[in-house]
Amino acid sequence: MALEEINLTIEQGEFLSIVGHSGSGKSTLLKLVYAEEQTSQGHVYFNERPIDAINRKHLPYYRRNIGTVSRCQKFLKL
């Protein structure tokens, strides 16, 4: 199990950096938030609605609200 007992709130306009060792669940967390994978337990919410309730044809509209940057260490001072 890559992730266990995650509770995370990201408000509109906030930025979040997720860093960690290989295999620590960073990609899994992103896939859950981006609705590319479903949780085995619990829920992921967007605007107080579980994202698994979003119709598949509406997922592109949901995903437009999420921005990601991956492996851009040269742009970010860590």
mmCIF file with all atom_site columns, C-alpha atoms in Angstrom:
data_model
loop_
_atom_site.group_PDB
_atom_site.id
_atom_site.type_symbol
_atom_site.label_atom_id
_atom_site.label_alt_id
_atom_site.label_comp_id
_atom_site.label_asym_id
_atom_site.label_entity_id
_atom_site.label_seq_id
_atom_site.pdbx_PDB_ins_code
_atom_site.Cartn_x
_atom_site.Cartn_y
_atom_site.Cartn_z
_atom_site.occupancy
_atom_site.B_iso_or_equiv
_atom_site.pdbx_formal_charge
_atom_site.auth_seq_id
_atom_site.auth_comp_id
_atom_site.auth_asym_id
_atom_site.auth_atom_id
_atom_site.pdbx_PDB_model_num
ATOM 1  C CA . MET A 1 1  ? 0.000   0.000  0.000   1.00 0.00 ? 1  MET A CA 1
ATOM 2  C CA . ALA A 1 2  ? 1.615   3.234  -1.151  1.00 0.00 ? 2  ALA A CA 1
ATOM 3  C CA . LEU A 1 3  ? -0.664  5.620  0.731   1.00 0.00 ? 3  LEU A CA 1
ATOM 4  C CA . GLU A 1 4  ? -2.398  5.289  4.056   1.00 0.00 ? 4  GLU A CA 1
ATOM 5  C CA . GLU A 1 5  ? -4.469  7.747  6.103   1.00 0.00 ? 5  GLU A CA 1
ATOM 6  C CA . ILE A 1 6  ? -3.978  10.806 3.886   1.00 0.00 ? 6  ILE A CA 1
ATOM 7  C CA . ASN A 1 7  ? -5.934  13.938 4.783   1.00 0.00 ? 7  ASN A CA 1
ATOM 8  C CA . LEU A 1 8  ? -5.076  16.904 2.593   1.00 0.00 ? 8  LEU A CA 1
ATOM 9  C CA . THR A 1 9  ? -6.848  20.180 1.852   1.00 0.00 ? 9  THR A CA 1
ATOM 10 C CA . ILE A 1 10 ? -5.616  22.435 -0.943  1.00 0.00 ? 10 ILE A CA 1
ATOM 11 C CA . GLU A 1 11 ? -7.444  25.732 -1.238  1.00 0.00 ? 11 GLU A CA 1
ATOM 12 C CA . GLN A 1 12 ? -7.950  27.524 -4.550  1.00 0.00 ? 12 GLN A CA 1
ATOM 13 C CA . GLY A 1 13 ? -4.822  29.450 -5.508  1.00 0.00 ? 13 GLY A CA 1
ATOM 14 C CA . GLU A 1 14 ? -2.528  27.478 -3.188  1.00 0.00 ? 14 GLU A CA 1
ATOM 15 C CA . PHE A 1 15 ? 0.607   25.736 -4.374  1.00 0.00 ? 15 PHE A CA 1
ATOM 16 C CA . LEU A 1 16 ? 1.745   22.395 -3.012  1.00 0.00 ? 16 LEU A CA 1
ATOM 17 C CA . SER A 1 17 ? 5.080   20.643 -3.479  1.00 0.00 ? 17 SER A CA 1
ATOM 18 C CA . ILE A 1 18 ? 5.167   16.886 -3.058  1.00 0.00 ? 18 ILE A CA 1
ATOM 19 C CA . VAL A 1 19 ? 8.658   15.484 -2.613  1.00 0.00 ? 19 VAL A CA 1
ATOM 20 C CA . GLY A 1 20 ? 9.853   12.115 -1.406  1.00 0.00 ? 20 GLY A CA 1
ATOM 21 C CA . HIS A 1 21 ? 11.866  9.025  -2.105  1.00 0.00 ? 21 HIS A CA 1
ATOM 22 C CA . SER A 1 22 ? 11.121  6.686  -4.979  1.00 0.00 ? 22 SER A CA 1
ATOM 23 C CA . GLY A 1 23 ? 8.129   4.497  -4.176  1.00 0.00 ? 23 GLY A CA 1
ATOM 24 C CA . SER A 1 24 ? 6.800   6.765  -1.423  1.00 0.00 ? 24 SER A CA 1
ATOM 25 C CA . GLY A 1 25 ? 3.441   7.365  -3.158  1.00 0.00 ? 25 GLY A CA 1
ATOM 26 C CA . LYS A 1 26 ? 3.926   10.748 -4.860  1.00 0.00 ? 26 LYS A CA 1
ATOM 27 C CA . SER A 1 27 ? 2.678   9.565  -8.249  1.00 0.00 ? 27 SER A CA 1
ATOM 28 C CA . THR A 1 28 ? -0.146  7.579  -6.686  1.00 0.00 ? 28 THR A CA 1
ATOM 29 C CA . LEU A 1 29 ? -1.341  10.667 -4.802  1.00 0.00 ? 29 LEU A CA 1
ATOM 30 C CA . LEU A 1 30 ? -1.247  12.742 -7.975  1.00 0.00 ? 30 LEU A CA 1
ATOM 31 C CA . LYS A 1 31 ? -3.151  10.081 -9.936  1.00 0.00 ? 31 LYS A CA 1
ATOM 32 C CA . LEU A 1 32 ? -5.837  9.995  -7.245  1.00 0.00 ? 32 LEU A CA 1
ATOM 33 C CA . VAL A 1 33 ? -6.206  13.781 -7.215  1.00 0.00 ? 33 VAL A CA 1
ATOM 34 C CA . TYR A 1 34 ? -6.203  13.870 -11.025 1.00 0.00 ? 34 TYR A CA 1
ATOM 35 C CA . ALA A 1 35 ? -8.862  11.099 -11.112 1.00 0.00 ? 35 ALA A CA 1
ATOM 36 C CA . GLU A 1 36 ? -6.658  8.738  -13.103 1.00 0.00 ? 36 GLU A CA 1
ATOM 37 C CA . GLU A 1 37 ? -6.998  6.074  -10.402 1.00 0.00 ? 37 GLU A CA 1
ATOM 38 C CA . GLN A 1 38 ? -9.670  5.300  -7.835  1.00 0.00 ? 38 GLN A CA 1
ATOM 39 C CA . THR A 1 39 ? -9.099  4.816  -4.137  1.00 0.00 ? 39 THR A CA 1
ATOM 40 C CA . SER A 1 40 ? -9.406  1.371  -2.612  1.00 0.00 ? 40 SER A CA 1
ATOM 41 C CA . GLN A 1 41 ? -10.767 3.052  0.545   1.00 0.00 ? 41 GLN A CA 1
ATOM 42 C CA . GLY A 1 42 ? -11.961 6.550  1.309   1.00 0.00 ? 42 GLY A CA 1
ATOM 43 C CA . HIS A 1 43 ? -12.683 9.388  -1.089  1.00 0.00 ? 43 HIS A CA 1
ATOM 44 C CA . VAL A 1 44 ? -11.080 12.299 -2.890  1.00 0.00 ? 44 VAL A CA 1
ATOM 45 C CA . TYR A 1 45 ? -13.199 15.459 -2.875  1.00 0.00 ? 45 TYR A CA 1
ATOM 46 C CA . PHE A 1 46 ? -13.267 18.504 -5.138  1.00 0.00 ? 46 PHE A CA 1
ATOM 47 C CA . ASN A 1 47 ? -15.535 21.403 -4.153  1.00 0.00 ? 47 ASN A CA 1
ATOM 48 C CA . GLU A 1 48 ? -17.065 19.152 -1.477  1.00 0.00 ? 48 GLU A CA 1
ATOM 49 C CA . ARG A 1 49 ? -18.048 16.484 -4.045  1.00 0.00 ? 49 ARG A CA 1
ATOM 50 C CA . PRO A 1 50 ? -16.353 13.098 -4.313  1.00 0.00 ? 50 PRO A CA 1
ATOM 51 C CA . ILE A 1 51 ? -14.513 13.028 -7.634  1.00 0.00 ? 51 ILE A CA 1
ATOM 52 C CA . ASP A 1 52 ? -15.664 9.483  -8.292  1.00 0.00 ? 52 ASP A CA 1
ATOM 53 C CA . ALA A 1 53 ? -19.160 11.012 -8.670  1.00 0.00 ? 53 ALA A CA 1
ATOM 54 C CA . ILE A 1 54 ? -17.972 13.169 -11.579 1.00 0.00 ? 54 ILE A CA 1
ATOM 55 C CA . ASN A 1 55 ? -19.237 11.891 -14.916 1.00 0.00 ? 55 ASN A CA 1
ATOM 56 C CA . ARG A 1 56 ? -16.332 10.656 -17.067 1.00 0.00 ? 56 ARG A CA 1
ATOM 57 C CA . LYS A 1 57 ? -17.216 13.091 -19.844 1.00 0.00 ? 57 LYS A CA 1
ATOM 58 C CA . HIS A 1 58 ? -16.808 15.957 -17.334 1.00 0.00 ? 58 HIS A CA 1
ATOM 59 C CA . LEU A 1 59 ? -13.338 14.856 -16.153 1.00 0.00 ? 59 LEU A CA 1
ATOM 60 C CA . PRO A 1 60 ? -11.493 17.125 -18.633 1.00 0.00 ? 60 PRO A CA 1
ATOM 61 C CA . TYR A 1 61 ? -13.301 20.145 -17.127 1.00 0.00 ? 61 TYR A CA 1
ATOM 62 C CA . TYR A 1 62 ? -12.377 18.988 -13.614 1.00 0.00 ? 62 TYR A CA 1
ATOM 63 C CA . ARG A 1 63 ? -8.732  18.420 -14.587 1.00 0.00 ? 63 ARG A CA 1
ATOM 64 C CA . ARG A 1 64 ? -8.433  21.938 -16.006 1.00 0.00 ? 64 ARG A CA 1
ATOM 65 C CA . ASN A 1 65 ? -8.569  23.139 -12.404 1.00 0.00 ? 65 ASN A CA 1
ATOM 66 C CA . ILE A 1 66 ? -5.378  21.255 -11.520 1.00 0.00 ? 66 ILE A CA 1
ATOM 67 C CA . GLY A 1 67 ? -1.875  22.231 -12.575 1.00 0.00 ? 67 GLY A CA 1
ATOM 68 C CA . THR A 1 68 ? 1.174   20.020 -12.228 1.00 0.00 ? 68 THR A CA 1
ATOM 69 C CA . VAL A 1 69 ? 4.910   20.292 -12.736 1.00 0.00 ? 69 VAL A CA 1
ATOM 70 C CA . SER A 1 70 ? 7.003   17.153 -12.453 1.00 0.00 ? 70 SER A CA 1
ATOM 71 C CA . ARG A 1 71 ? 10.737  16.659 -12.096 1.00 0.00 ? 71 ARG A CA 1
ATOM 72 C CA . CYS A 1 72 ? 11.577  20.289 -12.657 1.00 0.00 ? 72 CYS A CA 1
ATOM 73 C CA . GLN A 1 73 ? 14.332  20.633 -10.085 1.00 0.00 ? 73 GLN A CA 1
ATOM 74 C CA . LYS A 1 74 ? 16.173  23.208 -12.171 1.00 0.00 ? 74 LYS A CA 1
ATOM 75 C CA . PHE A 1 75 ? 13.172  25.551 -11.802 1.00 0.00 ? 75 PHE A CA 1
ATOM 76 C CA . LEU A 1 76 ? 12.559  24.948 -8.108  1.00 0.00 ? 76 LEU A CA 1
ATOM 77 C CA . LYS A 1 77 ? 14.972  25.728 -5.296  1.00 0.00 ? 77 LYS A CA 1
ATOM 78 C CA . LEU A 1 78 ? 14.529  22.864 -2.818  1.00 0.00 ? 78 LEU A CA 1
#
